[in-house]
Coordinates of C-alpha atoms in Angstrom, one line a residue:
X1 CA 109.0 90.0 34.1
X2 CA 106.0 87.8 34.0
X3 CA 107.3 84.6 35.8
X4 CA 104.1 82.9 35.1
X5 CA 105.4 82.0 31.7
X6 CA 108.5 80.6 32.9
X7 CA 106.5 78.3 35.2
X8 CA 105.8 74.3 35.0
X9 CA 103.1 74.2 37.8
X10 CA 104.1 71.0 39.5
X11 CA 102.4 67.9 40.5
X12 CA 104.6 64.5 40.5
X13 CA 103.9 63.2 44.4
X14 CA 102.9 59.9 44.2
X15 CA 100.2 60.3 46.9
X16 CA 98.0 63.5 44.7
X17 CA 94.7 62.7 44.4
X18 CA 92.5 64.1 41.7
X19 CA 90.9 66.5 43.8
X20 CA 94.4 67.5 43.5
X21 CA 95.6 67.4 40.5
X22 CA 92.0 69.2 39.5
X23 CA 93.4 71.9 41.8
X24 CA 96.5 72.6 39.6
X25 CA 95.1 72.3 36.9
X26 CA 92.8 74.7 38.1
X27 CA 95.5 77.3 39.7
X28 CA 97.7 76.8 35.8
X29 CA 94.7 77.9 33.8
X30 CA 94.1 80.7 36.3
X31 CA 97.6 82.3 36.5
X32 CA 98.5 81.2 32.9
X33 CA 101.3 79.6 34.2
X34 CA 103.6 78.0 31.0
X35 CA 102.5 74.4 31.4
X36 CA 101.4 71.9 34.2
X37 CA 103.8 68.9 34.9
X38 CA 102.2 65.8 36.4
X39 CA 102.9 61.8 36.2
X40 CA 101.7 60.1 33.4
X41 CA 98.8 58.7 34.7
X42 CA 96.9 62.4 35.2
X43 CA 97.7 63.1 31.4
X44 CA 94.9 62.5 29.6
X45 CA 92.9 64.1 32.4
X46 CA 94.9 67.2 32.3
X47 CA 95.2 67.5 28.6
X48 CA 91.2 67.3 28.2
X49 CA 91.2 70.2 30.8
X50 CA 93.4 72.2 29.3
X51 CA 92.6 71.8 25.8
X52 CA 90.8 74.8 25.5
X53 CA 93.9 76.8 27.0
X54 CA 97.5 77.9 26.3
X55 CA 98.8 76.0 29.0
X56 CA 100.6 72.8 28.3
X57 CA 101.0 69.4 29.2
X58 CA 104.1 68.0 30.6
X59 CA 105.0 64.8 31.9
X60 CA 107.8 62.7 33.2
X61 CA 109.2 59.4 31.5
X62 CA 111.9 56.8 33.5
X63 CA 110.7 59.4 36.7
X64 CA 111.9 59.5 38.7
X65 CA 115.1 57.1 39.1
X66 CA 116.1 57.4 35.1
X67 CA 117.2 53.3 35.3
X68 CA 114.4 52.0 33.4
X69 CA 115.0 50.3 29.7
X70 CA 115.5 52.5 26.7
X71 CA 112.3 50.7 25.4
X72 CA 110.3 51.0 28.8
X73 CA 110.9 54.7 28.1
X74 CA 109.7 55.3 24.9
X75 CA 106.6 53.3 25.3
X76 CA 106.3 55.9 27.9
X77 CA 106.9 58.5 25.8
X78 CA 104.5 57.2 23.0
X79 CA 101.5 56.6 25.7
X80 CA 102.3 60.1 26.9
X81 CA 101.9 61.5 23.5
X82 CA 98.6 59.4 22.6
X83 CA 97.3 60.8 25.8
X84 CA 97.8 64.5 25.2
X85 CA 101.2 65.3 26.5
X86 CA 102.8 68.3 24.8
X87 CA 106.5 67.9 26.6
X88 CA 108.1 65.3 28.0
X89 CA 110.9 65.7 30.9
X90 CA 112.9 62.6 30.7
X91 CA 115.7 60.8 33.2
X92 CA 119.0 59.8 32.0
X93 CA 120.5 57.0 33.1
X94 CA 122.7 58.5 35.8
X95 CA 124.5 54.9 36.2
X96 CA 125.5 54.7 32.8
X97 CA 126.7 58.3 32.8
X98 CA 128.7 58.1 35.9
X99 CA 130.4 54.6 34.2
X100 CA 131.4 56.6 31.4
X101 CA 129.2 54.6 29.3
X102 CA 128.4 57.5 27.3
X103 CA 127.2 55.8 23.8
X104 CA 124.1 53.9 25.9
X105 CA 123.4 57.4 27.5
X106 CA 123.6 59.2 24.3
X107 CA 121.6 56.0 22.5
X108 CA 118.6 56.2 25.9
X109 CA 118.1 60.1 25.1
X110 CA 118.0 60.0 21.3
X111 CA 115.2 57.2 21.5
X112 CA 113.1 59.3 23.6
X113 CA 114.0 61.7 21.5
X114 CA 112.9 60.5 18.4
X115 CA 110.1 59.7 20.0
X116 CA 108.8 63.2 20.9
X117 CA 109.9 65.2 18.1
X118 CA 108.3 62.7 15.7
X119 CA 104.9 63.8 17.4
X120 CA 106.6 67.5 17.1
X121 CA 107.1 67.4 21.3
X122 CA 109.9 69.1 23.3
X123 CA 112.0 66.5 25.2
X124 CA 113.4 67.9 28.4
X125 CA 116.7 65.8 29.7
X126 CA 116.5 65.5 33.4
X127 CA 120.2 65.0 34.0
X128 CA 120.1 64.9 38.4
X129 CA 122.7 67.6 38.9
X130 CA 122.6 66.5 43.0
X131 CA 124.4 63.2 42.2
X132 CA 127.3 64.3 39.2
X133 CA 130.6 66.3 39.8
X134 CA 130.7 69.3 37.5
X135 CA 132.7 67.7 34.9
X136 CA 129.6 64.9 34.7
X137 CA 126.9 67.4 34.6
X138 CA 129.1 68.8 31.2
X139 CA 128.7 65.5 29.9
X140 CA 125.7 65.3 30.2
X141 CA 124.8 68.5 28.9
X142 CA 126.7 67.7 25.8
X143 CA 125.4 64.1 25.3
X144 CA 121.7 66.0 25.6
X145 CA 122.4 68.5 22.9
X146 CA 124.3 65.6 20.5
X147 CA 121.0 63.8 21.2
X148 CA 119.4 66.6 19.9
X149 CA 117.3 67.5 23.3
X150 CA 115.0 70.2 23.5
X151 CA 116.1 71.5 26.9
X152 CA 118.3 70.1 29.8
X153 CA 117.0 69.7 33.0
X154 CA 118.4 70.2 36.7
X155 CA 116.3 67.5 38.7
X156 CA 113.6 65.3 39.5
X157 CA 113.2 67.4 43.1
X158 CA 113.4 63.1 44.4
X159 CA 116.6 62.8 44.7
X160 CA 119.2 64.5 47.4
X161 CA 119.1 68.0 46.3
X162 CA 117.4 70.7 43.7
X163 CA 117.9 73.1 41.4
X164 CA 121.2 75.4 42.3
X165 CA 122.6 78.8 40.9
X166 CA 125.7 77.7 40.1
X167 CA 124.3 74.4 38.0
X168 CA 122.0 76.5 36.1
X169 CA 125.1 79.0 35.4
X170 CA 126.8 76.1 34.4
X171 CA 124.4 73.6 32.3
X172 CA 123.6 77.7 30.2
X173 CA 127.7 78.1 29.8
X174 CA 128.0 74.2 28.0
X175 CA 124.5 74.6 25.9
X176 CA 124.9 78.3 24.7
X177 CA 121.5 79.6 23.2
X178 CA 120.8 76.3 21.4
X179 CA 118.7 74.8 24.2
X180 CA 116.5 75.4 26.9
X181 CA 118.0 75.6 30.3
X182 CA 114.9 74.5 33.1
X183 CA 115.7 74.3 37.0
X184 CA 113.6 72.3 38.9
X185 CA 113.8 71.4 42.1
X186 CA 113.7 73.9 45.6
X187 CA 112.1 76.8 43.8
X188 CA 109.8 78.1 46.8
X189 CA 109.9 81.8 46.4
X190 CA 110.0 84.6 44.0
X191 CA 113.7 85.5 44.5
X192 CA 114.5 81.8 44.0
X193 CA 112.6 81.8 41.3
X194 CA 114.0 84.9 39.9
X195 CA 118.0 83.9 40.8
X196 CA 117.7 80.8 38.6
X197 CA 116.2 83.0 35.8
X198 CA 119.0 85.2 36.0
X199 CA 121.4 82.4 35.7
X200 CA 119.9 81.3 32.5
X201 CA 117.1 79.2 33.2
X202 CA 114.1 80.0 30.8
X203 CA 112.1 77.5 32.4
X204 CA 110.9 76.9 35.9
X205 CA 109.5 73.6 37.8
X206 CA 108.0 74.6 40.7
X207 CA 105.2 73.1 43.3
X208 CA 104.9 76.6 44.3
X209 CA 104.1 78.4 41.3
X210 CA 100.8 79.8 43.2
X211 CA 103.3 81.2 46.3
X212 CA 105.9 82.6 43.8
X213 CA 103.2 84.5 42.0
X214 CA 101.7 85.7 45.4
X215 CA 104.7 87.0 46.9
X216 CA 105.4 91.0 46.9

């Protein structure tokens, strides 16, 4: 299994530098690692880099609390896009979810949405497994896929918990083969990184992509 293609080498602390950022960029083209993900503001910087590689260019729009305006959002997503940003990993708003206020949910996502695919760009659904009940996190899965999502998302790693087996397992069992299943979140070692893989998560985020590589 080559788990560098699984990987979205990860950069989203507010405090990174460039010197930084430079650095995973660096470490992504060297391990050809599936994409690196970093705020919006290193974009442009990381798409210029990269432009001569494979790797990708992911971001993160309403990041990482998911309760900014449908509109805020998609001018995120546009600037994203105009900057060089092949994917975008996107925030629901867990509020609204929780409130049963599915149609603003389901309206937030398909803006972003539209957004990206118009530009021909995956849009991952951050959905922030640590804070729903298990019948929420189906909702949420569903609402993605009806919003016609690329991929659903475990977490933004900010919040109270990450990634888990049994969410991955779960969020694969509601979207079938139809979308992309990525666990972010916690993933520090190869036999994390390989447990959420075998759960049905065909996408990784991961801070320690360089670690998980290393390891024996």
């Amino acid at each position: 299994m080559n788990l560098a293609k699984y990987i979205d080498h990860t950069l989203l602390k507010p405090e990174a530098t460039m010197t930084q950022v430079d650095q995973i960029i660096a470490e992504a083209k060297t391990y050809q690692f599936a994409s690196v993900c970093l705020n919006p503001y290193w974009v442009k910087r990381a798409s210029e880099a990269l432009q001569d590689s494979d790797v990708k260019v992911v971001t993160v729009i309403g990041f990482p609390l998911g309760a900014t305006t449908t509109a805020t959002k998609v001018f995120e997503a546009q600037a994203a896009i105009e900057n060089g940003a092949d994917e975008l990993d996107m925030v629901i708003n867990v509020g609204e979810l929780k409130a049963g206020h599915d149609e603003q949910v389901l309206s937030d996502i398909q803006a972003v949405v539209k957004a990206g695919h118009a530009a021909q760009k995956h849009v991952k659904v951050i959905i922030e497994t640590c804070l729903l009940s298990d019948v929420e996190k189906r909702r949420a899965c569903e609402l993605s896929e009806k919003a016609g999502a690329d991929f659903v998302k475990t977490s933004t790693g900010f919040s109270t918990g990450g990634a888990t087996v049994s969410d991955v397992t779960l969020m694969r069992s509601v979207v079938g083969d139809r979308l992309g299943v990525k666990a972010s979140g916690g993933i520090h070692s190869k036999e994390d990184a390989e447990a959420m893989i075998a759960a049905g998560a065909n996408r990784l985020g991961a801070s320690a992509g360089v670690k998980i590589m290393n390891s024996k």
